[in-house]
PDB file of C-alpha atoms in Angstrom:
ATOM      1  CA  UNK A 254    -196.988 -35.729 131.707  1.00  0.00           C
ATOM      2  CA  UNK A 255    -194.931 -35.107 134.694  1.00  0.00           C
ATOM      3  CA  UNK A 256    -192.538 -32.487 135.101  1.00  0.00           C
ATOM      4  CA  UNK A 257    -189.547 -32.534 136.910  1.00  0.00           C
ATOM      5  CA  UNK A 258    -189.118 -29.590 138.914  1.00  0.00           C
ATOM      6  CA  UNK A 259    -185.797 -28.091 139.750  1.00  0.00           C
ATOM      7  CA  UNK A 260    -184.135 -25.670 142.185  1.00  0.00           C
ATOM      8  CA  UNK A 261    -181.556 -23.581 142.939  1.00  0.00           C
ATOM      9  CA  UNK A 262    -180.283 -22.988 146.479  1.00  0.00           C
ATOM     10  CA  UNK A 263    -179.268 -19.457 147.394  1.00  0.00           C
ATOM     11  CA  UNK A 264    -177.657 -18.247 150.235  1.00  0.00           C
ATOM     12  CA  UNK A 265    -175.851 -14.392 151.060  1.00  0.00           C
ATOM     13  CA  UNK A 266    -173.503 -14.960 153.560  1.00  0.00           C
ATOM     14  CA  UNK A 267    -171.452 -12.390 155.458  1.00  0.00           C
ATOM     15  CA  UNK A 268    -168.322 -13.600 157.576  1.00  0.00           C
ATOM     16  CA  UNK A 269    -169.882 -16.702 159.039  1.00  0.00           C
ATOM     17  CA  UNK A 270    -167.510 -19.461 157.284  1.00  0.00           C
ATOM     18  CA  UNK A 271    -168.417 -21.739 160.175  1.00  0.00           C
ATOM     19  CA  UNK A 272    -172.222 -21.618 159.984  1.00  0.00           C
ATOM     20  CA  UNK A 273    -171.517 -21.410 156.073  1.00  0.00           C
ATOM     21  CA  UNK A 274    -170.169 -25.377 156.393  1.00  0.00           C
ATOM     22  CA  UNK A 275    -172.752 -26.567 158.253  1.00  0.00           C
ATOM     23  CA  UNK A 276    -175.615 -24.656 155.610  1.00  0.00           C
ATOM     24  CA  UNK A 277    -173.955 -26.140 152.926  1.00  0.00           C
ATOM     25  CA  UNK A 278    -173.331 -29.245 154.538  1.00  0.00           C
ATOM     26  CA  UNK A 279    -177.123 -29.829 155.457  1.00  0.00           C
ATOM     27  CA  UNK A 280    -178.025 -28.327 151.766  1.00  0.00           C
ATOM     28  CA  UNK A 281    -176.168 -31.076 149.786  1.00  0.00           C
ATOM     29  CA  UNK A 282    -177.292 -33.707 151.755  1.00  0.00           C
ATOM     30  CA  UNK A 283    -180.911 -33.210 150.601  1.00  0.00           C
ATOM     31  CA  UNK A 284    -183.145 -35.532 148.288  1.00  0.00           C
ATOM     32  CA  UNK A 285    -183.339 -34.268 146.121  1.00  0.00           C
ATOM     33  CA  UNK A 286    -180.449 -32.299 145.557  1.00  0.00           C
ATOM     34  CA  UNK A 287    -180.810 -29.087 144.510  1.00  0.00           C
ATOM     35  CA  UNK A 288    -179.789 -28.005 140.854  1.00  0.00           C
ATOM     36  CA  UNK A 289    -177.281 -25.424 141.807  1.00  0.00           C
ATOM     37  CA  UNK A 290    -176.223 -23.487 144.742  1.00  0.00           C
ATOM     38  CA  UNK A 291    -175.195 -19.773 144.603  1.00  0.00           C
ATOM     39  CA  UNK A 292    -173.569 -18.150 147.621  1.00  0.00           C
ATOM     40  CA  UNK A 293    -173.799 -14.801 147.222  1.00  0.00           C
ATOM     41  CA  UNK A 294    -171.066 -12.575 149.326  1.00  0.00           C
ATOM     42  CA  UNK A 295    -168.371  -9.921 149.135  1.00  0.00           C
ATOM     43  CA  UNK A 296    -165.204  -9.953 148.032  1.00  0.00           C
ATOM     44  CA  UNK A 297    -163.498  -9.226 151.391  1.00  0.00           C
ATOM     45  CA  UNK A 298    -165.051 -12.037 153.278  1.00  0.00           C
ATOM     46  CA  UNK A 299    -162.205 -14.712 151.486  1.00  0.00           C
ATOM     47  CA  UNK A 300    -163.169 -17.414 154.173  1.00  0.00           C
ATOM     48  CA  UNK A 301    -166.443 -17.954 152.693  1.00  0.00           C
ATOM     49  CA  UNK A 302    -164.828 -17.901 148.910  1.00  0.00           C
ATOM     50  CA  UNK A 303    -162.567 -20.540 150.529  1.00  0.00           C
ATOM     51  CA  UNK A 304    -165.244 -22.783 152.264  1.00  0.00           C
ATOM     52  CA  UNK A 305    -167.671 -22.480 148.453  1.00  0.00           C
ATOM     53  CA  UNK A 306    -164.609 -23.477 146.495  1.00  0.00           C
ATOM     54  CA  UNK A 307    -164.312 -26.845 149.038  1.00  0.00           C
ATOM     55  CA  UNK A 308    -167.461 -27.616 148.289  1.00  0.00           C
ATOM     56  CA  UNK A 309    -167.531 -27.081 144.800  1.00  0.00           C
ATOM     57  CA  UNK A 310    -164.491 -29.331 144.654  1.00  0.00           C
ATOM     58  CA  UNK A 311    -166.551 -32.135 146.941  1.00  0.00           C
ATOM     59  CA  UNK A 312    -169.896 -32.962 144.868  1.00  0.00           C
ATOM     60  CA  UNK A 313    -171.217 -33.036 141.631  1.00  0.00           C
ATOM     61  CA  UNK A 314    -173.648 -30.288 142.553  1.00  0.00           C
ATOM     62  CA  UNK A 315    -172.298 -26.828 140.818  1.00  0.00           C
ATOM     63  CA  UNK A 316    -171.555 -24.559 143.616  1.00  0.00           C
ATOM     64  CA  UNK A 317    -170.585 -21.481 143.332  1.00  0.00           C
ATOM     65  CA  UNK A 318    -169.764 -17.774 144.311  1.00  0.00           C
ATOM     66  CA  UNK A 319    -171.483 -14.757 142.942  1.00  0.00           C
ATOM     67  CA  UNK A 320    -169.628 -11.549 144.062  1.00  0.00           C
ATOM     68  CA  UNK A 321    -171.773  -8.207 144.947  1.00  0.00           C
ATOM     69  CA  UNK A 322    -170.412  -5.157 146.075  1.00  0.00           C
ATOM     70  CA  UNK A 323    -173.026  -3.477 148.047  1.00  0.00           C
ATOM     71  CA  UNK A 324    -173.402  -4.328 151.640  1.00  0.00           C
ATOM     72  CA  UNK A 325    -176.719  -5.181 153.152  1.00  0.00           C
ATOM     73  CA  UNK A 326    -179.144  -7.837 153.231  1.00  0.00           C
ATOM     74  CA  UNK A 327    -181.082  -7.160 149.866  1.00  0.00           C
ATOM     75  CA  UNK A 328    -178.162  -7.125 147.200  1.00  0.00           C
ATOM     76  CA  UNK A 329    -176.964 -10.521 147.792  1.00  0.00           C
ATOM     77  CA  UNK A 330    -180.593 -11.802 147.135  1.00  0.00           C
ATOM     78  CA  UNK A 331    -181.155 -10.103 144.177  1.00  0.00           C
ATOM     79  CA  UNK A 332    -177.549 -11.098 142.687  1.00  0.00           C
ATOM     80  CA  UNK A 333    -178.576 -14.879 143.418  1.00  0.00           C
ATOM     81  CA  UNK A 334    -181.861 -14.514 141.890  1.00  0.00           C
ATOM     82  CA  UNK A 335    -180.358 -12.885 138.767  1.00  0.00           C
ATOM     83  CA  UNK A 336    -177.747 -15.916 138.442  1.00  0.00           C
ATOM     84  CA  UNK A 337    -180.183 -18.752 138.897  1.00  0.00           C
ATOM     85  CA  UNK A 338    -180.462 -21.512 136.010  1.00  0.00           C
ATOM     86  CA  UNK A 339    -184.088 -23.072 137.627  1.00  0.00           C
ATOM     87  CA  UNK A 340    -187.441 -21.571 137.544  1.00  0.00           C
ATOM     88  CA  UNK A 341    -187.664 -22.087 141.146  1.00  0.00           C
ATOM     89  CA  UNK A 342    -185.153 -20.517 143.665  1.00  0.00           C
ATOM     90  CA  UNK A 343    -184.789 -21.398 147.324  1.00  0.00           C
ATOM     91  CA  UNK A 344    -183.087 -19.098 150.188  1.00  0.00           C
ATOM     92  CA  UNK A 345    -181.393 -19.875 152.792  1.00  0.00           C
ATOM     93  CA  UNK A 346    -179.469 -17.633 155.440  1.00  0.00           C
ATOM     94  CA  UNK A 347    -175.964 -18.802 155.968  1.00  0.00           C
ATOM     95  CA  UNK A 348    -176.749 -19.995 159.580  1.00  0.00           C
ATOM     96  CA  UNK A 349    -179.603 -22.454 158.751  1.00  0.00           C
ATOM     97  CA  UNK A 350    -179.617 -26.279 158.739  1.00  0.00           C
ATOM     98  CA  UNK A 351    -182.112 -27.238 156.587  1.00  0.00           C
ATOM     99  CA  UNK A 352    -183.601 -30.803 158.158  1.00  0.00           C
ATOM    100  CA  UNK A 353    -183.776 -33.482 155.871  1.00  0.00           C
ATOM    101  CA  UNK A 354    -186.525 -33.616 153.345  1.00  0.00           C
ATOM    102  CA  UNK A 355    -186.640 -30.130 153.409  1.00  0.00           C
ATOM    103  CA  UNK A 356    -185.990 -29.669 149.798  1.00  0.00           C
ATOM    104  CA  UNK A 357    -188.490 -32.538 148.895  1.00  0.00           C
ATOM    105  CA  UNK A 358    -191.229 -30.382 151.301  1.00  0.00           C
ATOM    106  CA  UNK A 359    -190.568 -27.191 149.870  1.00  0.00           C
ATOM    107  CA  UNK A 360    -191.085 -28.599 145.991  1.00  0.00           C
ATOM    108  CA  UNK A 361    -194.165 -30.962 146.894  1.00  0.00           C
ATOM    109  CA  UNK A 362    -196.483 -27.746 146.537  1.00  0.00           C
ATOM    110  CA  UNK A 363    -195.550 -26.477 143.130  1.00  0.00           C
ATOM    111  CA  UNK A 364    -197.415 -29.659 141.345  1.00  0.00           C
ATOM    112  CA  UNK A 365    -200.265 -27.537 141.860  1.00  0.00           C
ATOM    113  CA  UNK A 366    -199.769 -24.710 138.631  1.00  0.00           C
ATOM    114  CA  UNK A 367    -201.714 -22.337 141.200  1.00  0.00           C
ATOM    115  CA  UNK A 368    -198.736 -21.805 143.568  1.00  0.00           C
ATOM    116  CA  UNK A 369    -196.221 -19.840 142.891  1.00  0.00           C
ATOM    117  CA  UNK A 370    -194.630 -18.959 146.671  1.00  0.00           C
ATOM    118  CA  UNK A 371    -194.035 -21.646 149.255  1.00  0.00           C
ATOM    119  CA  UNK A 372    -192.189 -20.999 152.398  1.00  0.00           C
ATOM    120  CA  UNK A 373    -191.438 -23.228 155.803  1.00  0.00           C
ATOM    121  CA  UNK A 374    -191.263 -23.112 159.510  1.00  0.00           C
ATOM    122  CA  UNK A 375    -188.752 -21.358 160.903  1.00  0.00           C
ATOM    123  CA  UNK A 376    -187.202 -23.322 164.240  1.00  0.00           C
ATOM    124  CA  UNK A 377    -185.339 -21.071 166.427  1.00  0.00           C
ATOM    125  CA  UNK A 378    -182.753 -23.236 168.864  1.00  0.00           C
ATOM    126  CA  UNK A 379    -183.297 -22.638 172.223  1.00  0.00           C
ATOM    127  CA  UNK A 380    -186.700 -20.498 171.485  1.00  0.00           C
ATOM    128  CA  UNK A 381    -189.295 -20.372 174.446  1.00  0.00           C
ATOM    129  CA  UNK A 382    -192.018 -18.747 173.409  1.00  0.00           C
ATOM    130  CA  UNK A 383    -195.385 -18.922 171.912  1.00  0.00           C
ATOM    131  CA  UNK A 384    -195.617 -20.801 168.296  1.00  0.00           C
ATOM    132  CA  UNK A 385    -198.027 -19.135 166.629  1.00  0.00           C
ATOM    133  CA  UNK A 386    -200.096 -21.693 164.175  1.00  0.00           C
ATOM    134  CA  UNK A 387    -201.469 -19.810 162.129  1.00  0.00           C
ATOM    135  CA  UNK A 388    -200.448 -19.357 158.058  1.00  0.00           C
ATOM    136  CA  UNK A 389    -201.503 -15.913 157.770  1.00  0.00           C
ATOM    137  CA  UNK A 390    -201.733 -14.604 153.470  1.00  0.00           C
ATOM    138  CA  UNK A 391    -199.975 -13.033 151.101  1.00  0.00           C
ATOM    139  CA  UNK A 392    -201.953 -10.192 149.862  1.00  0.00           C
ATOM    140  CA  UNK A 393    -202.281  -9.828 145.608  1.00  0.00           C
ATOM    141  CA  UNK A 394    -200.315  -6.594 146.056  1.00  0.00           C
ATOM    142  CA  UNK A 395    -197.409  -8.308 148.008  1.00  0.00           C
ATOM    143  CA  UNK A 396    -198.155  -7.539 151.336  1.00  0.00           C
ATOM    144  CA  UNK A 397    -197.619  -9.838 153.990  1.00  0.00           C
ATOM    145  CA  UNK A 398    -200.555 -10.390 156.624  1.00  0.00           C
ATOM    146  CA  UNK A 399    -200.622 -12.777 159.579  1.00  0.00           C
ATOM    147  CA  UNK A 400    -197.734 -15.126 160.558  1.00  0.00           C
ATOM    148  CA  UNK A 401    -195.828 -15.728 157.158  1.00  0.00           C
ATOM    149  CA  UNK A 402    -192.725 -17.902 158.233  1.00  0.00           C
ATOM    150  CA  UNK A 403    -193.682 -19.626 160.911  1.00  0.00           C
ATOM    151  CA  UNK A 404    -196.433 -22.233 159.801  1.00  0.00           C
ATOM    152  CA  UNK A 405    -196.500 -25.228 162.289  1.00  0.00           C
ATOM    153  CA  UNK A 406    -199.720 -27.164 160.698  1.00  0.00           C
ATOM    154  CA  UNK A 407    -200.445 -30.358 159.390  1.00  0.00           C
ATOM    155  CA  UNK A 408    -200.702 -31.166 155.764  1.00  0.00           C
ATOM    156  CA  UNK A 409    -201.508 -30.252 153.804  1.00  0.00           C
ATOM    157  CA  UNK A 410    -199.995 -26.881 154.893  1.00  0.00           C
ATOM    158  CA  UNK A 411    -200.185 -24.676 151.285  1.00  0.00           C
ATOM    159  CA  UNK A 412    -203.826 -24.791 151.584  1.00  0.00           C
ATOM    160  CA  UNK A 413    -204.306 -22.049 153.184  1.00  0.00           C
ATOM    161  CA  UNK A 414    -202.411 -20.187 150.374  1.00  0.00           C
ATOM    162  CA  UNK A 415    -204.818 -21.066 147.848  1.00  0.00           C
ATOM    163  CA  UNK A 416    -207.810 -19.336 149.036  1.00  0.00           C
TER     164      UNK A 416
END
């Protein structure tokens, strides 16, 4: 039996309309397409309300805005991930492009019933330094150890999760 695994797209957003379109833009265009997509934000930034209602309007994706009140980083991610309709949930800052096939990539992994946290390589514009290659873990107790968010290895690249 094969199960068809779906997603929903969340991404806070504070006053960065412009960077919101192009997010969203990149987001709908992906195969697949996600389920849903939740931007999470706060009531007084109206330009992003205004950019989530033109997409909602636009495809037959549901799109839509989930209001918090705190400000901060951490309360918009927990208001998406308490409004999700998937079993899976994908972030996304407001200023990201997701490439294509991004979505596809990120879902590939959970055939496997033994993963249960993917995550992908994070490409700064313009960035001059030293790409580390390394996966690094995720500890049993949460903890994050070696280079989490920046993987830069062939496939398959979730292996190293596994061990």
């Amino acid at each position: 039996m094969t199960m068809t695994l779906t997603v929903s797209v969340i991404i806070p957003t504070w006053r960065r309309a412009p960077w919101l379109v192009r997010c969203l833009t990149a987001v709908l265009a992906q195969g697949p397409r996600p389920h849903e997509v939740i931007v999470v934000g706060r009531a007084e930034d109206r330009e992003a309300q205004e950019v989530v209602e033109e997409a909602a309007r636009t495809t037959t994706v549901p799109v839509r805005w989930v209001e918090v009140n705190r400000p901060g980083h951490i309360p918009p991610i927990q208001a998406g991930l308490a409004s999700v309709q998937t079993p899976i949930a994908a972030f996304l800052d407001d200023d990201a492009e997701p490439e294509p096939g991004w979505l596809q990539a990120l879902l590939e992994p959970f055939a496997d019933p033994r993963v249960g946290c993917v995550g992908g390589r994070v490409v700064t514009p313009g960035f001059r330094g030293k790409v580390r290659r390394d996966a690094g873990k995720i500890r049993w107790y949460g903890k994050h150890v070696g280079n989490i968010g920046t993987l830069e290895m062939p496939r398959p690249w979730w292996s190293s999760f596994l061990t």
